[in-house]
JSON list of C-alpha atoms in Angstrom, two decimals:
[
{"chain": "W", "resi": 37, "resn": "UNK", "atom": "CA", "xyz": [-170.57, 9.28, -22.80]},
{"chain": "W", "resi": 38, "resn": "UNK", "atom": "CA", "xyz": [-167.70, 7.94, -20.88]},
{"chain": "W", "resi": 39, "resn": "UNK", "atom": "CA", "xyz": [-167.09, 11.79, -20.03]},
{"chain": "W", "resi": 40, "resn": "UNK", "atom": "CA", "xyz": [-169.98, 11.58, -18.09]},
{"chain": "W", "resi": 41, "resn": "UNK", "atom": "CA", "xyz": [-169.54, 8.22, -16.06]},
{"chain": "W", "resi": 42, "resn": "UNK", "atom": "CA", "xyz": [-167.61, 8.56, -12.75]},
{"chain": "W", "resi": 43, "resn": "UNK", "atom": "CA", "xyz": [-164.69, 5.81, -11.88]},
{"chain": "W", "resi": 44, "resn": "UNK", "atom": "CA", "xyz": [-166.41, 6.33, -8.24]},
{"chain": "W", "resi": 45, "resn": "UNK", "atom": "CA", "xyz": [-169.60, 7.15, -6.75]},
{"chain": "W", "resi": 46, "resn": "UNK", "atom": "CA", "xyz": [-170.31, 10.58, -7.17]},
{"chain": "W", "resi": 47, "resn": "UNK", "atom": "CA", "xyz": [-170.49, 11.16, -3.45]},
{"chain": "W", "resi": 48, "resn": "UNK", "atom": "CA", "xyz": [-167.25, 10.74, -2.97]},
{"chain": "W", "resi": 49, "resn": "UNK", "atom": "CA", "xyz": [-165.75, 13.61, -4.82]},
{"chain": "W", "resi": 50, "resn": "UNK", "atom": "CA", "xyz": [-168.35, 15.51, -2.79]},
{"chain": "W", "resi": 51, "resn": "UNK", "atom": "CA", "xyz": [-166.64, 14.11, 0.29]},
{"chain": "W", "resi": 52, "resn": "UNK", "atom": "CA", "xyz": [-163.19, 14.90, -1.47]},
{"chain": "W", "resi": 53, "resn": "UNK", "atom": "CA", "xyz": [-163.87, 17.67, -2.17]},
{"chain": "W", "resi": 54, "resn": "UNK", "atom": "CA", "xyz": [-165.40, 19.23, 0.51]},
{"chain": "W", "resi": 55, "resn": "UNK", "atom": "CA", "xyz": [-162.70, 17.48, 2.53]},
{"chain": "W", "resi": 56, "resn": "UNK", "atom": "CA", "xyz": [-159.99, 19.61, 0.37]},
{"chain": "W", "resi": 57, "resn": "UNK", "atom": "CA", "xyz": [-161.49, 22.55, 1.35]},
{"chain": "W", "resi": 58, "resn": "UNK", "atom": "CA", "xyz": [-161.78, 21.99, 5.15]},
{"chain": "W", "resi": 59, "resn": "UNK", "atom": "CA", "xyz": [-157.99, 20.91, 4.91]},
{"chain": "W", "resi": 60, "resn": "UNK", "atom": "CA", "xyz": [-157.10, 23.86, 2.68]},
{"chain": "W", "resi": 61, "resn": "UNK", "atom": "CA", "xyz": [-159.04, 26.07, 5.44]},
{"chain": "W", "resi": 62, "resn": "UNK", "atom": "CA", "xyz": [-156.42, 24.48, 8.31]},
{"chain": "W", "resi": 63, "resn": "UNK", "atom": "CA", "xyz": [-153.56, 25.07, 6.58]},
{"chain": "W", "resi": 64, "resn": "UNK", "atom": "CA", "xyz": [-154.12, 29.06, 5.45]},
{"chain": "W", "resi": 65, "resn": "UNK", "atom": "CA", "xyz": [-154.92, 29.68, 8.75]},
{"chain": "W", "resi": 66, "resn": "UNK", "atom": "CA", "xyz": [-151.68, 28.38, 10.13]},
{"chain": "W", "resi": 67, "resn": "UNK", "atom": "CA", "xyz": [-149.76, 30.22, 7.52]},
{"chain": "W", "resi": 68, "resn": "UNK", "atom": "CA", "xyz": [-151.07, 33.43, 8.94]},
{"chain": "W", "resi": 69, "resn": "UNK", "atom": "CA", "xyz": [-152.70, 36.55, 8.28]},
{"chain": "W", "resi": 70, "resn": "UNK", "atom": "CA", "xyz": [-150.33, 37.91, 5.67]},
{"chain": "W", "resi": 71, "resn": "UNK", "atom": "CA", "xyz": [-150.73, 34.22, 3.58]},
{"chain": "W", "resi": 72, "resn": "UNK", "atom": "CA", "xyz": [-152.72, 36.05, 0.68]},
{"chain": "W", "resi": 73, "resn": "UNK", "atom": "CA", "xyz": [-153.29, 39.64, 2.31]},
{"chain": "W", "resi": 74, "resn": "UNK", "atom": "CA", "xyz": [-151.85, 41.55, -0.88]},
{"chain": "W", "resi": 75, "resn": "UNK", "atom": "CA", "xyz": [-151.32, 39.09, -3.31]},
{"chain": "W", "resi": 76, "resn": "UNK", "atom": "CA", "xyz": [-147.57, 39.65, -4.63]},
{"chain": "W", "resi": 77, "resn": "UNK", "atom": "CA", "xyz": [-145.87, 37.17, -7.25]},
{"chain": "W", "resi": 78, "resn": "UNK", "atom": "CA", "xyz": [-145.10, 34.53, -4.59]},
{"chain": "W", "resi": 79, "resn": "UNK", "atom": "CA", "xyz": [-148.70, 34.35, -3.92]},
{"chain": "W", "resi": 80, "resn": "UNK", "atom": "CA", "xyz": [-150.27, 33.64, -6.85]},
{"chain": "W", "resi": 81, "resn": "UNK", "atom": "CA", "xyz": [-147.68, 31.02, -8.13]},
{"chain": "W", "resi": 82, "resn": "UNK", "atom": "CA", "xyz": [-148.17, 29.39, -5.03]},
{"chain": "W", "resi": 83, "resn": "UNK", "atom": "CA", "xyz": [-152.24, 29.77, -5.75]},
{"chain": "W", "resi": 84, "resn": "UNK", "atom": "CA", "xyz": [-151.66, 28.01, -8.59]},
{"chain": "W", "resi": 85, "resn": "UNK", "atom": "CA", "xyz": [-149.52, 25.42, -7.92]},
{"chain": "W", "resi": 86, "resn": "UNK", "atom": "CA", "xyz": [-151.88, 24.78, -4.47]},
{"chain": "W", "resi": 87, "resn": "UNK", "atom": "CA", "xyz": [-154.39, 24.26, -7.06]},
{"chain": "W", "resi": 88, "resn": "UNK", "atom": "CA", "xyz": [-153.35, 22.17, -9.22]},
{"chain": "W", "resi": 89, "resn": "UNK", "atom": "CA", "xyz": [-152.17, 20.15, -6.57]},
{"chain": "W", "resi": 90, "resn": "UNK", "atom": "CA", "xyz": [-155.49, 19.72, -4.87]},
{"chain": "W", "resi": 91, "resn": "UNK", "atom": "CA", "xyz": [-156.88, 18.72, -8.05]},
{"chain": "W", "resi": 92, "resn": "UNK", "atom": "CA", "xyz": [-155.54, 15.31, -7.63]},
{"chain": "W", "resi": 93, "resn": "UNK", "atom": "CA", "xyz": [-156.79, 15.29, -3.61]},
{"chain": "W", "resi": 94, "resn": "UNK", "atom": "CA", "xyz": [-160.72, 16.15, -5.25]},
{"chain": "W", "resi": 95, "resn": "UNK", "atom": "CA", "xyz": [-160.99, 14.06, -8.06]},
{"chain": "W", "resi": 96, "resn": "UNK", "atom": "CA", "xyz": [-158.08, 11.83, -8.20]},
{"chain": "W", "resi": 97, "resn": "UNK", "atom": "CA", "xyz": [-157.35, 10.35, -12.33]},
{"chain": "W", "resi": 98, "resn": "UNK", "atom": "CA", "xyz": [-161.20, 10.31, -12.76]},
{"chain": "W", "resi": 99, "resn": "UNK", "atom": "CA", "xyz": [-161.20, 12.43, -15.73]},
{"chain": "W", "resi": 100, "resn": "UNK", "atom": "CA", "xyz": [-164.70, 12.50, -16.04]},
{"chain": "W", "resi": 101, "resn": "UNK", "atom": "CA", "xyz": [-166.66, 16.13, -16.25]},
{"chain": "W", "resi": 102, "resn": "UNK", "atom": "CA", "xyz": [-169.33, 14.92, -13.61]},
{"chain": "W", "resi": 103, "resn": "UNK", "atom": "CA", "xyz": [-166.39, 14.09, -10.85]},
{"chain": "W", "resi": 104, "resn": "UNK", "atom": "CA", "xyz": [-165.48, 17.76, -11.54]},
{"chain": "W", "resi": 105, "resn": "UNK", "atom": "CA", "xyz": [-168.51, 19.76, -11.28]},
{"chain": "W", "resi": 106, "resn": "UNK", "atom": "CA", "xyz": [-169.53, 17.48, -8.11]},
{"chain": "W", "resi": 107, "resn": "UNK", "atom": "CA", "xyz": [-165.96, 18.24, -6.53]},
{"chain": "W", "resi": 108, "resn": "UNK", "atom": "CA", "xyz": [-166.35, 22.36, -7.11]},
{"chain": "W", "resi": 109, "resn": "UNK", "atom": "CA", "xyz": [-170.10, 22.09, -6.44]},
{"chain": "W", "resi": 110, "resn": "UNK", "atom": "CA", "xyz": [-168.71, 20.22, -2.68]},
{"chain": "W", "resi": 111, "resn": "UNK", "atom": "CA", "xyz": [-166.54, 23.06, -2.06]},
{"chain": "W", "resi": 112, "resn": "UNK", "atom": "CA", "xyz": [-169.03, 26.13, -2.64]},
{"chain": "W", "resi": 113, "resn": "UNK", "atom": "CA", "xyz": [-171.23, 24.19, -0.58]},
{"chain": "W", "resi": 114, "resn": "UNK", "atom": "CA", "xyz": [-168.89, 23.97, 2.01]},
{"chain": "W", "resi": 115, "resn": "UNK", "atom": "CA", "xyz": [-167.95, 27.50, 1.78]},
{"chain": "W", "resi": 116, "resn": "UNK", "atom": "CA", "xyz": [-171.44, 28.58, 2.04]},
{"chain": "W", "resi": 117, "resn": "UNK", "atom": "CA", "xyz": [-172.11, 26.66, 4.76]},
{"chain": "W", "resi": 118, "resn": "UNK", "atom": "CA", "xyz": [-169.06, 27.85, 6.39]},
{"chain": "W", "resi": 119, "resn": "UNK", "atom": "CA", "xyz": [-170.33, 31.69, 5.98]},
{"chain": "W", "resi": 120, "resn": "UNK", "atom": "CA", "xyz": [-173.50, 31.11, 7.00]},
{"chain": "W", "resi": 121, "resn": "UNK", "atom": "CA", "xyz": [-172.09, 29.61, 10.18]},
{"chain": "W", "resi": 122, "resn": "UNK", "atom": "CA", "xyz": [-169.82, 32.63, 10.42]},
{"chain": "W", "resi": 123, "resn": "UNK", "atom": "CA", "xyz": [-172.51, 35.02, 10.01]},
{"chain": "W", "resi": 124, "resn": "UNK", "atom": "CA", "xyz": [-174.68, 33.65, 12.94]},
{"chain": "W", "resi": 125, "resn": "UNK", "atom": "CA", "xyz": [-171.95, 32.65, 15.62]},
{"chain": "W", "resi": 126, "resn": "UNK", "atom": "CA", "xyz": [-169.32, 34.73, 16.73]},
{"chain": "W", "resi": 127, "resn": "UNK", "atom": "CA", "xyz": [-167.13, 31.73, 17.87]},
{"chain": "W", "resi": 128, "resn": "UNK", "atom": "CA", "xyz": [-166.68, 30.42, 14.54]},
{"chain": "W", "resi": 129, "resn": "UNK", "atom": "CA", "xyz": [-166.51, 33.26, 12.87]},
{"chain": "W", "resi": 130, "resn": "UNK", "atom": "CA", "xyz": [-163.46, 34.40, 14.83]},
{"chain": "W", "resi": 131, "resn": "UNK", "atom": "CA", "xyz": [-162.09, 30.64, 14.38]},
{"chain": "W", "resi": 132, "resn": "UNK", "atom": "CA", "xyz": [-162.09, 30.87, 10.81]},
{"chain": "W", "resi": 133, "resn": "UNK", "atom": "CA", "xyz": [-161.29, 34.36, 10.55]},
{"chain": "W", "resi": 134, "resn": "UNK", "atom": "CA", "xyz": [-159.05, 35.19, 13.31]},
{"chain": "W", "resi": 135, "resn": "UNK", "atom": "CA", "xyz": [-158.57, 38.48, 15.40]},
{"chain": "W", "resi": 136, "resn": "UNK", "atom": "CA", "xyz": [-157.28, 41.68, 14.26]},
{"chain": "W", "resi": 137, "resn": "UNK", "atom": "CA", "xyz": [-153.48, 42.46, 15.41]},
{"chain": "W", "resi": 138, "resn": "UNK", "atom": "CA", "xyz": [-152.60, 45.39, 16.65]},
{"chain": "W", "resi": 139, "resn": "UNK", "atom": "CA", "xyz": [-149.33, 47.09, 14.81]},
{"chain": "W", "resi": 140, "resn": "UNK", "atom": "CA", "xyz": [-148.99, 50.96, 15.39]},
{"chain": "W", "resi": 141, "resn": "UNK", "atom": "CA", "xyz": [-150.24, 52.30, 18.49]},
{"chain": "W", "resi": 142, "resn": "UNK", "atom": "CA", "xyz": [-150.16, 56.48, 19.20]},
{"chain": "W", "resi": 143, "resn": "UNK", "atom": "CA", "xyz": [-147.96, 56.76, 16.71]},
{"chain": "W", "resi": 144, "resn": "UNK", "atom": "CA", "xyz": [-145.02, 54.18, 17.56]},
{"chain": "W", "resi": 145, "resn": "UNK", "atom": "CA", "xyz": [-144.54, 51.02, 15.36]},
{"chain": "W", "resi": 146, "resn": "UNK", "atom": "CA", "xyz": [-144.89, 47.68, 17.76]},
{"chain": "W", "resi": 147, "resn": "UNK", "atom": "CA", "xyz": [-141.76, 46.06, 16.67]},
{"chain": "W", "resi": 148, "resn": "UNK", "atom": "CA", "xyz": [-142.85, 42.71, 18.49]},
{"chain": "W", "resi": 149, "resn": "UNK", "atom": "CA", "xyz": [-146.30, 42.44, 16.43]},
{"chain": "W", "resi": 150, "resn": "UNK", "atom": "CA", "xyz": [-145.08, 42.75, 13.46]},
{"chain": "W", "resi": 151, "resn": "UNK", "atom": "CA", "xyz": [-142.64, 40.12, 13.81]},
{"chain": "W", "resi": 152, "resn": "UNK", "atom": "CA", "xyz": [-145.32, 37.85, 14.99]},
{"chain": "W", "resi": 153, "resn": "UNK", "atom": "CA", "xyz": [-147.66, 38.97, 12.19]},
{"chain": "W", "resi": 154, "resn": "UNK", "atom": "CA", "xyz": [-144.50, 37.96, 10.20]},
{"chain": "W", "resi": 155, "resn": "UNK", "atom": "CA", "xyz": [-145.08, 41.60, 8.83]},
{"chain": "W", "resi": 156, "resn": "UNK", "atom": "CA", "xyz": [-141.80, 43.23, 7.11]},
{"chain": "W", "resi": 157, "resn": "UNK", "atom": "CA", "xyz": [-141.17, 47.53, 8.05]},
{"chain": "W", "resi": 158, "resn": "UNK", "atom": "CA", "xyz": [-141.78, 47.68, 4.11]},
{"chain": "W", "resi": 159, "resn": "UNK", "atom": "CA", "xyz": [-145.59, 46.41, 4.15]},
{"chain": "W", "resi": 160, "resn": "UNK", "atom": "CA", "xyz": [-146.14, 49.15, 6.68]},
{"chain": "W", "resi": 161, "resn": "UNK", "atom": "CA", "xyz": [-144.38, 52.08, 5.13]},
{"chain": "W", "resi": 162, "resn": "UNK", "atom": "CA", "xyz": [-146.40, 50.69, 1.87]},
{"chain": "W", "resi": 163, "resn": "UNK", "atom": "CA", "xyz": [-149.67, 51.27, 4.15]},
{"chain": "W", "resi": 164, "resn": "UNK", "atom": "CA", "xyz": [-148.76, 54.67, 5.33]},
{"chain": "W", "resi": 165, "resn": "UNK", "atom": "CA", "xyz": [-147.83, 56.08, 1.89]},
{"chain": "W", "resi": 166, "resn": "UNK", "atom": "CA", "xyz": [-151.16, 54.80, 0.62]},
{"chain": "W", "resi": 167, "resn": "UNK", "atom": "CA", "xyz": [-152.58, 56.82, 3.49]},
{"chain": "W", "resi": 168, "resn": "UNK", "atom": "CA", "xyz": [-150.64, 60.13, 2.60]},
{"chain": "W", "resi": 169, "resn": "UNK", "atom": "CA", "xyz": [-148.18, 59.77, 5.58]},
{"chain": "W", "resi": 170, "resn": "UNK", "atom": "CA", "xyz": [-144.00, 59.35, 5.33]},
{"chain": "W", "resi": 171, "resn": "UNK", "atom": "CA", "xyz": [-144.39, 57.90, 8.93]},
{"chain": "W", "resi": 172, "resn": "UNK", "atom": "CA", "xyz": [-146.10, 56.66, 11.62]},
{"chain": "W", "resi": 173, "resn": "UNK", "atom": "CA", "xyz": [-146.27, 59.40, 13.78]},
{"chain": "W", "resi": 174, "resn": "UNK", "atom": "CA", "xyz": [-149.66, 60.85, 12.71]},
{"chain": "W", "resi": 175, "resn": "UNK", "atom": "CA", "xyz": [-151.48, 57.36, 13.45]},
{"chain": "W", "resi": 176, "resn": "UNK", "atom": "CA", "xyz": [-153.47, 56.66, 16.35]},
{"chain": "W", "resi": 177, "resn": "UNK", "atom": "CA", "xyz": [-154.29, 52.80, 15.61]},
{"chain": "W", "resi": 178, "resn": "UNK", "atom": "CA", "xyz": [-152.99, 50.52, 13.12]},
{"chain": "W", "resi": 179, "resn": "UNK", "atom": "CA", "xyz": [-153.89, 47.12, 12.32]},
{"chain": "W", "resi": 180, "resn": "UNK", "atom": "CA", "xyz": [-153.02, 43.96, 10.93]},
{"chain": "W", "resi": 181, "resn": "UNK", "atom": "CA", "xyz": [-156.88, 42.59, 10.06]},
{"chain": "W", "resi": 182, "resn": "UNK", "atom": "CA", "xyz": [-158.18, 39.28, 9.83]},
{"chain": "W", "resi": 183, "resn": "UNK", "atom": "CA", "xyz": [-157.60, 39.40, 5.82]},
{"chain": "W", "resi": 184, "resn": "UNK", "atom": "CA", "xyz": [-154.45, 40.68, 5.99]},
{"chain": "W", "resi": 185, "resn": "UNK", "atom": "CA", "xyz": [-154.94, 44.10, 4.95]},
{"chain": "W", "resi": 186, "resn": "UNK", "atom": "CA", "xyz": [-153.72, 47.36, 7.09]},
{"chain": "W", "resi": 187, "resn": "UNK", "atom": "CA", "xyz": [-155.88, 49.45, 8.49]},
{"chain": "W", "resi": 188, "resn": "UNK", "atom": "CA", "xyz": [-154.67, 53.03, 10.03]},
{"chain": "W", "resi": 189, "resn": "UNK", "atom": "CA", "xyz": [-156.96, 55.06, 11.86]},
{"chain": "W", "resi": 190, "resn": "UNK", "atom": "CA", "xyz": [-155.11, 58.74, 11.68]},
{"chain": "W", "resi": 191, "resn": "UNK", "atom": "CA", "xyz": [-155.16, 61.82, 13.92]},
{"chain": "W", "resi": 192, "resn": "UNK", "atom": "CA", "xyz": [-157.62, 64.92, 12.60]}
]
């Protein structure tokens, strides 16, 4: 049963691990809006090694199953707790989530945003042929959201 028996008590990969997420949290939000926006091949090596890195920072050499589950069960907790925060204060949610950035306006790229947004032309030309369009000139709004994803708002 030694699969079963934590090297600590089982609180503290709760703490760990909900700990790792708060951190985690931080540290995407300082890397920006376009961190994991559209997930290109960059991205998800860096997921992965950012995982198995953390894996360590949860659960430490306990190799126990319990440690595990308690870690991941700490995290969802935390991330539910984190929505439901979201959901019902406007504060945090725009702490967490961040504002929406402002890229194309009447139909002129905003050279200085998108340098900001650390946003490259080819990311918005990408957005624009998605929407039909070779350029800009036919948008009214476009935005760099929260998630990362563009959003153009079009003439009729």
């Amino acid at each position: 049963m030694s699969w079963l028996t934590t090297q600590d008590p089982w609180w503290t990969y709760a703490l760990r691990g909900a700990l790792t997420y708060l951190g985690l949290l931080v540290l995407m939000r300082l890397a920006g809006k376009r961190a994991f926006g559209d997930l290109s091949a960059f991205d998800v090596i860096l997921l992965a090694l950012v995982g198995g890195t953390l894996r360590t920072a949860v659960i430490g050499h306990d190799a126990s199953m319990t440690s595990a589950f308690v870690g991941i069960a700490s995290m969802l907790a935390t991330d539910r707790l984190l929505a439901w925060l979201a959901a019902r204060c406007k504060r945090i949610n725009r702490l967490f989530e961040g504002y929406p950035l402002e890229i194309v306006r009447n139909g002129r790229r905003i050279p200085e945003a998108l340098r900001r947004a650390n946003l490259p032309d080819a990311a918005l030309d990408r957005a624009l042929h998605a929407a039909g369009r070779e350029t800009e000139a036919d948008v009214v709004l476009g935005r760099l959201e929260p998630n990362g994803k563009i959003t153009l708002i079009l003439r009729k």
